[in-house]
CSV table of C-alpha atoms in Angstrom, one decimal:
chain,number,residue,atom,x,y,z
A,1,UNK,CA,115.7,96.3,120.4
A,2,UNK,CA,112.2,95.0,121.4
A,3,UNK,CA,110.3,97.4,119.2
A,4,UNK,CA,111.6,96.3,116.5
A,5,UNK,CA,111.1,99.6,114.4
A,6,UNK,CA,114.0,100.8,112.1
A,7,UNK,CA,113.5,103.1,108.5
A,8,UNK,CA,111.0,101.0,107.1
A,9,UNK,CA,112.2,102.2,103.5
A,10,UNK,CA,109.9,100.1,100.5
A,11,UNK,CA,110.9,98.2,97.9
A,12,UNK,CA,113.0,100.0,95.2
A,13,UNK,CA,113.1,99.4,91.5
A,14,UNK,CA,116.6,98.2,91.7
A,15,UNK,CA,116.3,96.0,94.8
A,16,UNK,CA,113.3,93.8,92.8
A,17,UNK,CA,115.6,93.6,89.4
A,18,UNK,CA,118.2,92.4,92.0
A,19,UNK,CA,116.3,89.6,93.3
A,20,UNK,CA,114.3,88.7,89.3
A,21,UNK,CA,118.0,88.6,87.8
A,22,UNK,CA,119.3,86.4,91.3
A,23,UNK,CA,116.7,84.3,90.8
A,24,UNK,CA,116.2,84.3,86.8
A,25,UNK,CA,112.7,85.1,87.3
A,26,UNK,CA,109.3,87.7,86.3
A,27,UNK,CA,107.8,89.8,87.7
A,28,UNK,CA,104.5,87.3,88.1
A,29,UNK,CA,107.0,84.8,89.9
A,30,UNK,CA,108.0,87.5,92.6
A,31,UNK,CA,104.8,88.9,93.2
A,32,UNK,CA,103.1,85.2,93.7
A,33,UNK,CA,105.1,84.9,96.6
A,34,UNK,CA,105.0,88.2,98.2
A,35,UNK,CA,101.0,88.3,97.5
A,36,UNK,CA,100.6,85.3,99.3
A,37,UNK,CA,103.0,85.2,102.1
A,38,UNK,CA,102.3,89.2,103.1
A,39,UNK,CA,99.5,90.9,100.7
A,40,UNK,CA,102.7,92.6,99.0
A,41,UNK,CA,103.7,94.4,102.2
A,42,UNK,CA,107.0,94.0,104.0
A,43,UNK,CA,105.9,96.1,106.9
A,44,UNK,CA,103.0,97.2,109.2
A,45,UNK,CA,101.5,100.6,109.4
A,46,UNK,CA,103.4,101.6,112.0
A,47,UNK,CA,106.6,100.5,109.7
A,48,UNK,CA,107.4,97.3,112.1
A,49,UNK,CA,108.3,93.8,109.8
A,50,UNK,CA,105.7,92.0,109.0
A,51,UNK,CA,105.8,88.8,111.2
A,52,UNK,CA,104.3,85.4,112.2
A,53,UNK,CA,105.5,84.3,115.3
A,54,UNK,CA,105.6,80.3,115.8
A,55,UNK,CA,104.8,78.8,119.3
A,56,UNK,CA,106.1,75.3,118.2
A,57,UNK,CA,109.2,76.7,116.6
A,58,UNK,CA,110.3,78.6,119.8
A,59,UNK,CA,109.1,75.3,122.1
A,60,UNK,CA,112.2,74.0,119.6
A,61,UNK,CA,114.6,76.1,119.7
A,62,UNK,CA,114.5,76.3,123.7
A,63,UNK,CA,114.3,72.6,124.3
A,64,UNK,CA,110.2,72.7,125.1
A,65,UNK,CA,111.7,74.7,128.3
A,66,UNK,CA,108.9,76.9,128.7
A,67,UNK,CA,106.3,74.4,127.2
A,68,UNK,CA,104.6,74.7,130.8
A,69,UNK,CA,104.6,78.2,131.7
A,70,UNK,CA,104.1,80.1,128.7
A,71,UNK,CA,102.3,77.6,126.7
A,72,UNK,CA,100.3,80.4,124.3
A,73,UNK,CA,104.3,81.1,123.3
A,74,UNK,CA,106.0,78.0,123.8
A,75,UNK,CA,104.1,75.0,122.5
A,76,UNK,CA,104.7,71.7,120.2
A,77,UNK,CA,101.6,72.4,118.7
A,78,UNK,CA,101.3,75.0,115.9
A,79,UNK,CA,98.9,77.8,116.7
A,80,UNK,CA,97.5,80.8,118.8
A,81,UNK,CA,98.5,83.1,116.2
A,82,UNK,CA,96.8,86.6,116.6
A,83,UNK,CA,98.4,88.0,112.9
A,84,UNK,CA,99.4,91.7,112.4
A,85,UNK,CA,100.6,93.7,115.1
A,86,UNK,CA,99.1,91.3,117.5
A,87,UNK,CA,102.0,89.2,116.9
A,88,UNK,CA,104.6,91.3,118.3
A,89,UNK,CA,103.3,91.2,122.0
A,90,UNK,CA,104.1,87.2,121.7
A,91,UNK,CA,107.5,88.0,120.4
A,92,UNK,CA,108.6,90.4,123.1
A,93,UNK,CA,107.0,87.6,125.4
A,94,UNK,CA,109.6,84.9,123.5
A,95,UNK,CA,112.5,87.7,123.3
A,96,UNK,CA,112.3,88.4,127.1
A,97,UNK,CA,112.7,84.7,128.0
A,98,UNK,CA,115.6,84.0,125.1
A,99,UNK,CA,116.1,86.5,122.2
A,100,UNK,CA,118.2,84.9,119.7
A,101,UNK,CA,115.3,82.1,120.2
A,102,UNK,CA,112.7,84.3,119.7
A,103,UNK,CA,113.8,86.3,116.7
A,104,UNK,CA,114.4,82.8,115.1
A,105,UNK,CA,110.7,81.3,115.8
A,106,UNK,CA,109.0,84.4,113.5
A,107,UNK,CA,109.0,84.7,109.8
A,108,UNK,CA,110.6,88.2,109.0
A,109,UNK,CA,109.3,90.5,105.7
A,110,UNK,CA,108.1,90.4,102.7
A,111,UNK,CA,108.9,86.9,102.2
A,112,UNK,CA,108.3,85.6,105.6
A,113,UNK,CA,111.7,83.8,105.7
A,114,UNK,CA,112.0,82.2,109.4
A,115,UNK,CA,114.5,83.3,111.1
A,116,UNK,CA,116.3,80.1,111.8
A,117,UNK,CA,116.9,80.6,108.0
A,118,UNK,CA,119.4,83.1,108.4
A,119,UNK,CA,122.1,81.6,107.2
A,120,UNK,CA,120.4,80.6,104.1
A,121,UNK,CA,119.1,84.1,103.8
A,122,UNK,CA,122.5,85.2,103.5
A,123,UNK,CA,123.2,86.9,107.2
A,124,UNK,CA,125.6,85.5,110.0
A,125,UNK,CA,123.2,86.1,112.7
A,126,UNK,CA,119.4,86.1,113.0
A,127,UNK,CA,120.1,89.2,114.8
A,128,UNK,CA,121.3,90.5,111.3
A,129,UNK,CA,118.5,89.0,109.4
A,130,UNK,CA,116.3,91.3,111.9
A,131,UNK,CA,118.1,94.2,111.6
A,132,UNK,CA,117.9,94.2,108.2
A,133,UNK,CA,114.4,93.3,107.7
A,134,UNK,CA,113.7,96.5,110.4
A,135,UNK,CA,115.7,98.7,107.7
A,136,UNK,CA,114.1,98.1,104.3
A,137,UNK,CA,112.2,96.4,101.9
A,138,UNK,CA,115.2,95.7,99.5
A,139,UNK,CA,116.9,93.7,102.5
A,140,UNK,CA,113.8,91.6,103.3
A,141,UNK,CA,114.0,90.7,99.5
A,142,UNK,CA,117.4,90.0,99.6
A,143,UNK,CA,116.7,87.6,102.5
A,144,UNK,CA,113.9,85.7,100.7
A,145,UNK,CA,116.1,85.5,97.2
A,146,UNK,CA,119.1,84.2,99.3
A,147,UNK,CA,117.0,81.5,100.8
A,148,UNK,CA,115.0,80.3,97.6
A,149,UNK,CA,118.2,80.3,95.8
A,150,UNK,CA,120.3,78.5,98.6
A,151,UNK,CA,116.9,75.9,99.2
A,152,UNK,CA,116.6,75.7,95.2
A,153,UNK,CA,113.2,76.4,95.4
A,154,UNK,CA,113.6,79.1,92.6
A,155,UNK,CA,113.5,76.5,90.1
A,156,UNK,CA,110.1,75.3,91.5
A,157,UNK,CA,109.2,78.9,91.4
A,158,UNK,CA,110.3,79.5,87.7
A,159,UNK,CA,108.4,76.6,86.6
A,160,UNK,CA,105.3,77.4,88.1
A,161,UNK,CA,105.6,74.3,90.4
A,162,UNK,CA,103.0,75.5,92.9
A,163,UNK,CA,102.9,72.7,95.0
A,164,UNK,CA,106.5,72.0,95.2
A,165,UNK,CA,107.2,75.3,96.4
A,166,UNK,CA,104.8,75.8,98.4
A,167,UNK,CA,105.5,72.6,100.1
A,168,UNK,CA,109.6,73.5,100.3
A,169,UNK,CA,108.6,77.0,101.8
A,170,UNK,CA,106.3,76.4,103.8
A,171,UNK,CA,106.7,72.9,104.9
A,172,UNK,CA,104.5,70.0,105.0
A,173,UNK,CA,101.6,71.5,106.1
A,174,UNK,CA,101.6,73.8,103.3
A,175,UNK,CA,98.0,72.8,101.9
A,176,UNK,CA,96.4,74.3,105.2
């Protein structure tokens, strides 16, 4: 599964009014997050998830076990992203040396949901969460409307709390 392409299918009408009426949102609500978080695309060119892989989230989730090693991969610090498709050459990096870590240190999709969010996303496994982001738009939307609604950020969001959602979804180093 390490390249990570699966049908790629866009948003549909009825997967958006899923996640507006989830979420008791507009349209301007919705497309403020997914402008910002992935210019409005869920997928590269070549119909791969959009993804950020995060160094200091995989140094986590393995226990800073390959801090030495593979520091450009596995790091405390944030950083050495390369954005786009030069992300996924760090992930198969990560997913050689521990997969379910790797898959959980990138943000998945449209919404960019981390993949240690996948239980908030609605999904049992990360592995799930992937798959699904890999098969459509629609899923990657599901994901992100499972998570703001599980984290309450969609009140923030409804509100036009800027800050405080930015600051719940994207942590404390939203501002930068």
């Amino acid at each position: 599964m390490t390249d990570f392409q699966g049908a790629g299918e866009p948003a549909s009408g009825d997967g958006i009014l899923s996640v507006l009426d989830l979420l008791g949102l507009k349209i301007p609500e919705l497309l403020a997050v997914i402008t910002v978080e992935t210019a409005g695309c869920g997928y590269l060119s070549d119909r791969r998830p959009a993804i950020l892989f995060e160094r200091h989230i995989f140094s986590r989730q393995t226990g800073g076990r390959f801090d030495s090693q593979n520091p450009d991969i596995s790091n405390p610090k944030p950083g050495g992203y390369q954005f786009g498709a030069d992300e996924y050459p760090r992930l198969a990096k990560a997913f050689q040396l521990d997969p379910e870590a790797a898959q959980k240190s990138a943000s998945w999709g449209i919404g960019q949901v981390m993949g240690f969010n996948f239980g908030s996303a609605g999904y049992d496994t990360v592995g799930a969460m992937v798959q699904g982001a890999m098969a459509s738009e629609d899923e990657q939307l599901k994901a992100m409307s499972n998570f703001l609604k599980s984290s309450g950020l969609h009140r923030a969001l409804a509100v036009h709390d800027w800050t405080s959602f930015a600051r719940g979804y994207n942590g404390a180093n939203f501002a930068i």
